[in-house]
Short mmCIF file of C-alpha atoms in Angstrom, two decimals:
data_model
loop_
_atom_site.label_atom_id
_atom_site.label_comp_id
_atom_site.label_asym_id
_atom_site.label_seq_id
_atom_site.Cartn_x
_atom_site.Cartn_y
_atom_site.Cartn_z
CA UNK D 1 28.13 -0.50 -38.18
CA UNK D 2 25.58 -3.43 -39.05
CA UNK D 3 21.90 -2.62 -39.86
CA UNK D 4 19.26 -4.45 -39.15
CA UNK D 5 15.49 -4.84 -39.57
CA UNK D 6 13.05 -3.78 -37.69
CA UNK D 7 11.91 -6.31 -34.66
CA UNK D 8 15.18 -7.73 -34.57
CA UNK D 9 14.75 -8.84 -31.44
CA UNK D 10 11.12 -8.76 -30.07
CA UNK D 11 10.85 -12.06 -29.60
CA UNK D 12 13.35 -12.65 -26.90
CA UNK D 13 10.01 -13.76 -24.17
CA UNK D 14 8.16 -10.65 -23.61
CA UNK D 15 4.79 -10.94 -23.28
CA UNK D 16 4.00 -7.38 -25.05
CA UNK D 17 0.59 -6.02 -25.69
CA UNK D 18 0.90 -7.46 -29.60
CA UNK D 19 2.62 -5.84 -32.70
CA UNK D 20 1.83 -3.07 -35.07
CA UNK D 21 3.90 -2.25 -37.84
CA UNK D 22 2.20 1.37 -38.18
CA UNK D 23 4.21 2.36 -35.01
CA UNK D 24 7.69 0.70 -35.92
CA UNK D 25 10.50 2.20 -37.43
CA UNK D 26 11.69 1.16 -40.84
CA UNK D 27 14.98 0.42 -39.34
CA UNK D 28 17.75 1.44 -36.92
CA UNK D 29 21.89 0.36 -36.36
CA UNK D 30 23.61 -0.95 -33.60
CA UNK D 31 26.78 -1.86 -32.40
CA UNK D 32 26.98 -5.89 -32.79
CA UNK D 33 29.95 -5.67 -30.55
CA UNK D 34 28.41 -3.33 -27.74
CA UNK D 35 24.66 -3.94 -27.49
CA UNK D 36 21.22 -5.13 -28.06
CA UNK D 37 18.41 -3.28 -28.78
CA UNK D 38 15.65 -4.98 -27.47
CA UNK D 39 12.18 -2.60 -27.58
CA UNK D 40 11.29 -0.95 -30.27
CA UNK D 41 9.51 2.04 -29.84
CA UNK D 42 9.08 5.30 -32.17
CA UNK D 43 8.20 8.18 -30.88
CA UNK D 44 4.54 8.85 -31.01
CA UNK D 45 4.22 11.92 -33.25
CA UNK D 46 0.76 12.17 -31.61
CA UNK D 47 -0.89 15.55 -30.84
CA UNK D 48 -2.87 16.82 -28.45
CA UNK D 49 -6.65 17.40 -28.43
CA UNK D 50 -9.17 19.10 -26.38
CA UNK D 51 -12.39 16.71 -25.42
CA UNK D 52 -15.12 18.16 -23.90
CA UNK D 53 -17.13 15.03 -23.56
CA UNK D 54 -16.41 14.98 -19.53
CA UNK D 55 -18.46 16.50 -17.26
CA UNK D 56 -15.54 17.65 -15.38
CA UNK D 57 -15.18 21.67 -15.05
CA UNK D 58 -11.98 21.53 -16.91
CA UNK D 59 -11.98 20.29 -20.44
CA UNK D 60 -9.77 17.13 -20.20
CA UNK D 61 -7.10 16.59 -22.91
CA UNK D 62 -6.93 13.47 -25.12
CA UNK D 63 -4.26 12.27 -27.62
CA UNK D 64 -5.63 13.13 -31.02
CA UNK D 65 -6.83 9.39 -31.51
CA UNK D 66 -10.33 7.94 -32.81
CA UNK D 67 -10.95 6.11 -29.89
CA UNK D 68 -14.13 4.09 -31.73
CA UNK D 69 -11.38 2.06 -33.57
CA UNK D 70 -9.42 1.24 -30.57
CA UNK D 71 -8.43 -2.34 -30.24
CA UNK D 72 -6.23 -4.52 -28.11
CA UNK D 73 -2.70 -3.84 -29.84
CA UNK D 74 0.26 -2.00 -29.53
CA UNK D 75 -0.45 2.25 -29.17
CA UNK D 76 3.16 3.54 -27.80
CA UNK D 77 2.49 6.16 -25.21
CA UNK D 78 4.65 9.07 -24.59
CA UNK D 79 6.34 7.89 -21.50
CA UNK D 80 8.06 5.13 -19.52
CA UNK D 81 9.38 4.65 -16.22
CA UNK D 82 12.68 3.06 -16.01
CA UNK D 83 14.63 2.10 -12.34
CA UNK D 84 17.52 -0.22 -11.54
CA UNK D 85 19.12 -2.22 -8.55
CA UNK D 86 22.70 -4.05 -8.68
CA UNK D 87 23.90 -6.90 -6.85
CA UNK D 88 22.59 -6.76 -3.32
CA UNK D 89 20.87 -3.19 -3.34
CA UNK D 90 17.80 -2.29 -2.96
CA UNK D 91 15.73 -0.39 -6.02
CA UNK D 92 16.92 3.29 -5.84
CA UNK D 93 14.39 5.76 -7.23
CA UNK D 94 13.47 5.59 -10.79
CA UNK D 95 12.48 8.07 -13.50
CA UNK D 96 9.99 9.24 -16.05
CA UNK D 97 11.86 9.18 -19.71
CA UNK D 98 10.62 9.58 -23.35
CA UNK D 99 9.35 6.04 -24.44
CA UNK D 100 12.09 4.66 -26.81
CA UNK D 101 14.47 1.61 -27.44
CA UNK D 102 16.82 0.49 -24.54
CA UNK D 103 20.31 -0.83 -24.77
CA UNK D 104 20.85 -4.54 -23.31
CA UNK D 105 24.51 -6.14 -23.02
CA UNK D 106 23.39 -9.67 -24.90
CA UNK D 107 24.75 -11.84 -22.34
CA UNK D 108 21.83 -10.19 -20.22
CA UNK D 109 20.47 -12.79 -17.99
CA UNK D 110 16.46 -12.13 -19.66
CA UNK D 111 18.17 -12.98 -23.22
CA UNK D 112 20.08 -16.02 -22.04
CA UNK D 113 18.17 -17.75 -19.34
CA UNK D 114 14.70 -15.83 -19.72
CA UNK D 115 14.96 -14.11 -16.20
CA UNK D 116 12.00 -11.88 -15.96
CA UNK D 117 8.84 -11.36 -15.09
CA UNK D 118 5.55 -8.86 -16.20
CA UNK D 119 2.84 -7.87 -14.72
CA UNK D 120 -0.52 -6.23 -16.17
CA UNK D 121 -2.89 -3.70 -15.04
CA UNK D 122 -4.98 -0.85 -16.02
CA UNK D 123 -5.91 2.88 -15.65
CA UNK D 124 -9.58 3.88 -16.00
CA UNK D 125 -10.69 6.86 -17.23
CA UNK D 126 -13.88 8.05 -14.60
CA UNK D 127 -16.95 10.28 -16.49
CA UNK D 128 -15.73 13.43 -14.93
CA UNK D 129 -12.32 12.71 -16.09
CA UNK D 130 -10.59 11.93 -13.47
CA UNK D 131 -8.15 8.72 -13.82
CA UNK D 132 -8.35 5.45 -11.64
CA UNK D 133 -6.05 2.52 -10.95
CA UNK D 134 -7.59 -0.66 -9.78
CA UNK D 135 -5.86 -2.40 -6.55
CA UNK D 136 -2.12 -1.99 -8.03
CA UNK D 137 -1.02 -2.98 -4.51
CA UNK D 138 -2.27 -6.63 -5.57
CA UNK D 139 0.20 -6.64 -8.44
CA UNK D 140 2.91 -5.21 -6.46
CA UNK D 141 2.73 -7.98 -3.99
CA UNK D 142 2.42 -10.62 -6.75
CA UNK D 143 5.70 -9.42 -8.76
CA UNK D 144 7.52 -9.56 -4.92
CA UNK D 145 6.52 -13.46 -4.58
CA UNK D 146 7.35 -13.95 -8.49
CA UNK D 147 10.51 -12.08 -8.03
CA UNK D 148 11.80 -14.11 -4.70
CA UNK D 149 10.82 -17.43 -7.18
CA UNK D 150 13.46 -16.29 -9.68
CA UNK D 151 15.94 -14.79 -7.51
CA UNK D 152 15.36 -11.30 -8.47
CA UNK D 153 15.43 -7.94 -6.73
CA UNK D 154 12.52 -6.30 -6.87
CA UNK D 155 10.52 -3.38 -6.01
CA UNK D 156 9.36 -2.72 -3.13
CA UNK D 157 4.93 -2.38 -2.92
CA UNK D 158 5.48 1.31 -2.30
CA UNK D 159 8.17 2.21 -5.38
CA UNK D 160 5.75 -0.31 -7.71
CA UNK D 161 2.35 1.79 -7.01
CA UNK D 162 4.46 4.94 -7.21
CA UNK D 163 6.16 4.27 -10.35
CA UNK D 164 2.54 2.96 -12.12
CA UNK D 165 0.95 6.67 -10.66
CA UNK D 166 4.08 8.54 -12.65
CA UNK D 167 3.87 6.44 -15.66
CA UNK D 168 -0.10 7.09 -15.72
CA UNK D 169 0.03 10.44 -14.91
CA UNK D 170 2.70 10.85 -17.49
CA UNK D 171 0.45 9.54 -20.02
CA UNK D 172 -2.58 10.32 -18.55
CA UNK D 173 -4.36 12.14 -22.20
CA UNK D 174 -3.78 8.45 -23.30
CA UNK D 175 -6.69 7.15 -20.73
CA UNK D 176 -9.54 6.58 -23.35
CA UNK D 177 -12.70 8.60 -22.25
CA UNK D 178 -15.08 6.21 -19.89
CA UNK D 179 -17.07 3.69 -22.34
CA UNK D 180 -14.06 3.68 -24.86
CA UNK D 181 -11.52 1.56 -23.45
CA UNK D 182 -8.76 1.70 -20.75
CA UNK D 183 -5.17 2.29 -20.55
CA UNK D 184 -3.40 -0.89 -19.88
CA UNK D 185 -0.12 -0.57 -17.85
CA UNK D 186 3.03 -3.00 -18.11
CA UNK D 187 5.19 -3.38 -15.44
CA UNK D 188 8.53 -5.48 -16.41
CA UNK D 189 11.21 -6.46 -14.16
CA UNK D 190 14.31 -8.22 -16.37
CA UNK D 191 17.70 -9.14 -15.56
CA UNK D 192 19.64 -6.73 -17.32
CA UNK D 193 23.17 -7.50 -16.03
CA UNK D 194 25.45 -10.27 -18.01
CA UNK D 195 25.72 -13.31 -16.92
CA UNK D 196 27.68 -16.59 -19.13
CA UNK D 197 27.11 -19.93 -16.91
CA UNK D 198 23.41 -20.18 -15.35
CA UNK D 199 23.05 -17.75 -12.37
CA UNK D 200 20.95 -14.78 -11.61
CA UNK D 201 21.56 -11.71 -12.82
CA UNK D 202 24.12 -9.18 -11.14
CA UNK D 203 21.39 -6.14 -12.20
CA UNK D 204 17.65 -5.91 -12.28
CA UNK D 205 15.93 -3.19 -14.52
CA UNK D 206 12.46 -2.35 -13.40
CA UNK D 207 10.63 -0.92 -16.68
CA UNK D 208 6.96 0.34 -16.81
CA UNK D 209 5.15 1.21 -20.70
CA UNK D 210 1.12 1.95 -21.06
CA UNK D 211 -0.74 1.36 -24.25
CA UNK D 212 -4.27 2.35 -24.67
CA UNK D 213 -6.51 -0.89 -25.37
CA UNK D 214 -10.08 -2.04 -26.24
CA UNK D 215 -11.52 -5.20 -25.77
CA UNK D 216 -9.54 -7.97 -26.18
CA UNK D 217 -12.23 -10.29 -26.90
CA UNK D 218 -15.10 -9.50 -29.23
CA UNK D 219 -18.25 -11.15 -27.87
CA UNK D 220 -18.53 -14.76 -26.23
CA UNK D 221 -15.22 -17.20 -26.48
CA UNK D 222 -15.18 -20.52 -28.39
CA UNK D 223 -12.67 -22.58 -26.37
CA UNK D 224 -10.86 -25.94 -27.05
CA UNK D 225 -9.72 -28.18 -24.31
CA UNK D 226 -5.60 -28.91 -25.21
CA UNK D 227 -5.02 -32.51 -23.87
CA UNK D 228 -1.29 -33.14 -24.95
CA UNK D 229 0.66 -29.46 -24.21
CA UNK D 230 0.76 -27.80 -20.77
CA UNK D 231 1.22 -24.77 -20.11
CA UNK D 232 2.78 -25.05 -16.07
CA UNK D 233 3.91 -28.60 -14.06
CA UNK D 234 3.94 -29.43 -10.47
CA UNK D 235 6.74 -27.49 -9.03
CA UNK D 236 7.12 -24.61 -11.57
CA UNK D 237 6.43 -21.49 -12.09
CA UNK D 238 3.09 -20.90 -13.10
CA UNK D 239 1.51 -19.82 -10.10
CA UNK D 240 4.25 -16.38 -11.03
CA UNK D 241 4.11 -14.35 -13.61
CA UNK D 242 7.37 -14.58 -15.43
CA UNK D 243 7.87 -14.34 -18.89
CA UNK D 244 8.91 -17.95 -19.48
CA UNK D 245 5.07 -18.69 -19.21
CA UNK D 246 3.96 -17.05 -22.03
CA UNK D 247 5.84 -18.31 -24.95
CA UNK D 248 5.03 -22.19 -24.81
CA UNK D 249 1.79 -21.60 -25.18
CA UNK D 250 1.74 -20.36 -28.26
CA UNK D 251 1.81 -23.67 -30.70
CA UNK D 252 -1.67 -24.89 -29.08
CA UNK D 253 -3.04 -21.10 -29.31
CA UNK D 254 -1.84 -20.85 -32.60
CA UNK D 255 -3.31 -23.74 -33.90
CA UNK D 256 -6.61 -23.06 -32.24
CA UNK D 257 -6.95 -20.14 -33.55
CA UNK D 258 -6.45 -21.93 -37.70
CA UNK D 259 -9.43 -23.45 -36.47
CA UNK D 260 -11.79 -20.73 -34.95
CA UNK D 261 -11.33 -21.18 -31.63
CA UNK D 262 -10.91 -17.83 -29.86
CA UNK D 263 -8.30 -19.79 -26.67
CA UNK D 264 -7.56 -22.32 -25.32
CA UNK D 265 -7.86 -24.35 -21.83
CA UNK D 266 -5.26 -26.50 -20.81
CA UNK D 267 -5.61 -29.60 -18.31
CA UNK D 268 -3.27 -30.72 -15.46
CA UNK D 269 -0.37 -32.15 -16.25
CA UNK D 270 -0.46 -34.94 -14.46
CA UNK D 271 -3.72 -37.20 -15.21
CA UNK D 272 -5.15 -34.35 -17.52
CA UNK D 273 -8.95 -34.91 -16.15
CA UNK D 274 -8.98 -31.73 -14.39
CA UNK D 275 -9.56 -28.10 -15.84
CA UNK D 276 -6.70 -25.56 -14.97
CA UNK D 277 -6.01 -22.52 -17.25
CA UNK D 278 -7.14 -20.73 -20.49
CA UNK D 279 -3.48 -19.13 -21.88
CA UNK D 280 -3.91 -15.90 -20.12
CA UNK D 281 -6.67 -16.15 -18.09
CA UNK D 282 -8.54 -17.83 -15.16
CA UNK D 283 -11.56 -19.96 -15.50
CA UNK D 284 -15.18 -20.27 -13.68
CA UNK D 285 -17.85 -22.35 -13.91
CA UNK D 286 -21.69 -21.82 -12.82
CA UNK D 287 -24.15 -24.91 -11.57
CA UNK D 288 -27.36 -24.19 -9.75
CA UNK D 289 -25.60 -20.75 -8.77
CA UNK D 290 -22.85 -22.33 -7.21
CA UNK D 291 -19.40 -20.38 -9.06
CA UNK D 292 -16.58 -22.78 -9.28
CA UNK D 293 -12.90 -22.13 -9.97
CA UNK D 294 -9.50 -24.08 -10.09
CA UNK D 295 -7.87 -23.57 -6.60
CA UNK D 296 -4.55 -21.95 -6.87
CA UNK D 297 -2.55 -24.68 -5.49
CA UNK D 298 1.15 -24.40 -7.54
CA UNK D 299 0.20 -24.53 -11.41
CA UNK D 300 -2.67 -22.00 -11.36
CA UNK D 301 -1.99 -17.99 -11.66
CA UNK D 302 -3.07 -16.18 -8.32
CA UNK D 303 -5.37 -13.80 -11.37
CA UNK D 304 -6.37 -10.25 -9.13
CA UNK D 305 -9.32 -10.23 -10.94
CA UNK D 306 -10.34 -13.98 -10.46
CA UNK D 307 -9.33 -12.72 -6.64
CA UNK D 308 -11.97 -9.64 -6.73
CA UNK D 309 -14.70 -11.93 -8.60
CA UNK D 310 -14.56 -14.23 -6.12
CA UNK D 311 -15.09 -11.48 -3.53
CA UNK D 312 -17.55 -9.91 -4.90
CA UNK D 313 -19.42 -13.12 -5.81
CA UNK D 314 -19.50 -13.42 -1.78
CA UNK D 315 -20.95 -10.10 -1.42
CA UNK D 316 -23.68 -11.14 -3.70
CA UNK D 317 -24.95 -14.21 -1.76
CA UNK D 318 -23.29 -16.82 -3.88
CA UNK D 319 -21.24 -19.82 -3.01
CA UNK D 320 -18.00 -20.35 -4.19
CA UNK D 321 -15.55 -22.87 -4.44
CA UNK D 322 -12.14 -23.42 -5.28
CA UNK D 323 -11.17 -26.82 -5.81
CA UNK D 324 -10.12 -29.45 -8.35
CA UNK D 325 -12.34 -29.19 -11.75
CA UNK D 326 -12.95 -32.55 -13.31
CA UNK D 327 -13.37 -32.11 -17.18
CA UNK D 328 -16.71 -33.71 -16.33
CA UNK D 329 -18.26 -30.75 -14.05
CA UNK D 330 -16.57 -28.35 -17.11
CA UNK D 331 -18.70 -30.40 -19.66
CA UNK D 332 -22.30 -30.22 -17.09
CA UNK D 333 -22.07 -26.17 -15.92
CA UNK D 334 -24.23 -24.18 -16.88
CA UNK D 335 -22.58 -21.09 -17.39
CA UNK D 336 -18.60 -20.62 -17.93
CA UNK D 337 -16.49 -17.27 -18.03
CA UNK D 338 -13.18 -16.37 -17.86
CA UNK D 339 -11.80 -13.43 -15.75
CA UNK D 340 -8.45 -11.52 -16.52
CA UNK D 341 -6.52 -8.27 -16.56
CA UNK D 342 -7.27 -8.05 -20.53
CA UNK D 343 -10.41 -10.08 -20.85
CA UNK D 344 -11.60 -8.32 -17.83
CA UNK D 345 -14.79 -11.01 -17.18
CA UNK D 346 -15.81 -12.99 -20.86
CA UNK D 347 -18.30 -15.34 -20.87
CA UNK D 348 -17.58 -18.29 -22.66
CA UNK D 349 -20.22 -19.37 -25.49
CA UNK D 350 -19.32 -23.10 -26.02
CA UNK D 351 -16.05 -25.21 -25.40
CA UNK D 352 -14.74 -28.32 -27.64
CA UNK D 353 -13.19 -31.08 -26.03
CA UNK D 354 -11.49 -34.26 -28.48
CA UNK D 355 -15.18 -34.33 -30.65
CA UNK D 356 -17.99 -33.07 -28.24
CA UNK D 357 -18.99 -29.52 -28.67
CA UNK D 358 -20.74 -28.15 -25.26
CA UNK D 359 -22.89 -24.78 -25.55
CA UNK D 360 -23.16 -21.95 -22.78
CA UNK D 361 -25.65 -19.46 -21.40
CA UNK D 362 -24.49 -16.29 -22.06
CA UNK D 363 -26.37 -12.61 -22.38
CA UNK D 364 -27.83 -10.25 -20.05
CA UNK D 365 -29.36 -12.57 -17.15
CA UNK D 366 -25.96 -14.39 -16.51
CA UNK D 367 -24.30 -14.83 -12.98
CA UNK D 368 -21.08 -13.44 -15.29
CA UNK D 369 -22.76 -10.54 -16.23
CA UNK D 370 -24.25 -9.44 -13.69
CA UNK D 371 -20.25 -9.72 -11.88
CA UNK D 372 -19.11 -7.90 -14.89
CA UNK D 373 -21.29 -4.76 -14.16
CA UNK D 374 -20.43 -4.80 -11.03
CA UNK D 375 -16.51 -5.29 -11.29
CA UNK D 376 -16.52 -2.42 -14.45
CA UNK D 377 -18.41 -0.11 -12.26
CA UNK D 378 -16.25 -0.06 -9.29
CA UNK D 379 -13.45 0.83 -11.97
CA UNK D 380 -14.30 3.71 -13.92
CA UNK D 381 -16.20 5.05 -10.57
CA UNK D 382 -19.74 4.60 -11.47
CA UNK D 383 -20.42 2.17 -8.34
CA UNK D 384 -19.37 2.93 -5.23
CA UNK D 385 -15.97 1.67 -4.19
CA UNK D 386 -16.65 0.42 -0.48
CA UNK D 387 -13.97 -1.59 -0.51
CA UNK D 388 -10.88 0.94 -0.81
CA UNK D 389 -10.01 -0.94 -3.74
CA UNK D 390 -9.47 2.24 -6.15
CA UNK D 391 -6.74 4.55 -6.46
CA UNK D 392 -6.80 7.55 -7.98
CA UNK D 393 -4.11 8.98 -9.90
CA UNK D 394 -3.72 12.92 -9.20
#
């Protein structure tokens, strides 16, 4: 038997919700010979309180947590969903187990040739308590067209909503009360089974973990433009969600962040003039009310939150484009923001580009705020949702 630190192998190109060492064991062993442990994952040792903050007839419970400190980091829930398909079969139904560590054979085709793919969402906690998921369909189609990309089986739209209502409802007294934060949801499909020369994998493992978050920006971003990395080419994969994405970006966001910069935008690839992607989020811009964002044309992440900004932009009167950004219109809006999963809508304060430093409107009477309100009430249930795009989780 071989022991070995903690985290031993985290970093094999998940894009997890960040680390914590509160909630990672000291240590644990492992066969070398026989398998890798690849997610760490203690169990919670969290109790159970009674809230009666809802105005729901029942008191609702709540994990004994002080949701004022909540931030965007790792919080391991109670429960994951786990389901698997082999060679040529479909996804056979999955199950609700204790969150914990899971055994990988390392010639697994996610270790060696980074075949996987993630997908993001979130559960929203409504004031009388009940619990809301926001258009999961959306990323159930997206992980289909991301999966068929990397030659992976995949879920079908109906086993991918299901699974994300039992992992919720699983972990549903981890949904922070309304106004405190959300639970965000992880869907992961990997390829589990071994593979030596470059092929896909003989078995996919469909996995699904929840962590309860906060914001994951703190009040309006300071961007930098990147003009010598990219994060996606022409003919790649970043219009999908797989995990190779993630990973490169992480020299220019590192270094931007020494600096002060709260992200980072990255240009085209090809003649770097034209705006295309903050590291995990898409990007608008606002002139003389017309909203702007990079079309989606092969490099650009199909966001479902850019997609229901845009729509309900429409519904408000505005006109909206999606089309080629030259760093010039970037540099002339009046009004940028960013829309995402995690950043949900965040306006951006000011962006630097080489030496110029450009400032923003942001506050209260922005176009971005006003589609913030608007986007945040449909999810937590205090607008009406006319546009079926809710699901409750019962």
């Amino acid at each position: 038997m071989h022991t070995h630190r903690k985290y031993s192998l985290l970093c094999v190109g998940f894009l997890l919700l960040g680390v914590n060492e509160k909630y990672a064991p000291e240590r644990f062993e492992a066969e070398a010979n026989v398998s890798v442990i690849i997610l760490m994952a203690p169990p919670t040792g969290q109790t159970i309180s009674q809230t009666t903050g809802t105005s729901t007839a029942d008191a609702e419970t709540y994990a004994d947590f002080n949701w004022d400190e909540l931030g965007f980091g790792i919080v391991p829930t109670d429960y994951m969903y786990v389901m698997k398909s082999s060679e040529g079969e479909s996804f056979t139904k999955g199950n609700v187990t204790p969150f914990g560590n899971i055994e990988m054979n390392p010639y697994a085709g996610i270790l060696n040739y980074g075949q996987g793919l993630i997908e993001g969402l979130k559960a929203y906690r409504k004031e009388d308590g009940r619990v809301l998921l926001f258009r999961p369909e959306q990323n159930a189609q997206r992980l289909k067209i991301g999966a068929e990309r990397m030659c992976m089986s995949s879920p079908s739209v109906e086993q991918f909503v299901e699974a994300v209502k039992q992992t919720v409802r699983a972990n549903k007294h981890w949904v922070p009360p309304q106004g405190k934060g959300s639970l965000y949801v992880r869907p992961l499909l990997i390829g589990s089974g071994p593979v030596l020369g470059l092929c896909p994998a003989p078995e996919y493992t469909f996995l699904i973990y929840a962590s309860p978050v906060g914001n994951y920006h703190k009040g309006p971003l300071n961007l930098v433009v990147e003009d010598k990395l990219h994060r996606a080419t022409p003919g790649g994969t970043g219009d999908i969600k797989t995990v190779a994405n993630y990973s490169p970006v992480c020299k220019a966001l590192t270094e931007a962040r020494a600096k002060g910069f709260s992200d980072v935008l990255f240009l085209d690839a090809v003649t770097k003039k034209y705006i295309e992607e903050v590291s995990t989020c898409n990007i608008f811009i606002v002139k003389d009310d017309v909203i702007s964002t990079p079309a989606t044309v092969g490099t650009i992440l199909p966001g479902i939150t850019r997609k229901s900004i845009i729509e309900i932009a429409l519904d408000f009167g505005y006109q909206v484009e999606e089309r080629t950004i030259p760093m010039e219109d970037l540099l002339e809006a009046d009004e940028v923001f960013c829309t995402g999963t995690a950043v949900v809508v965040s306006p951006v304060g000011c962006i630097t580009y080489q030496d110029k430093r450009v400032e923003y409107k942001t506050g209260a009477e922005t176009v971005s705020q006003k589609l913030y309100v608007m986007l945040t009430g449909i999810q937590t249930g205090r607008v009406e949702d006319k546009l079926g795009w809710t699901v409750e989780v019962v």
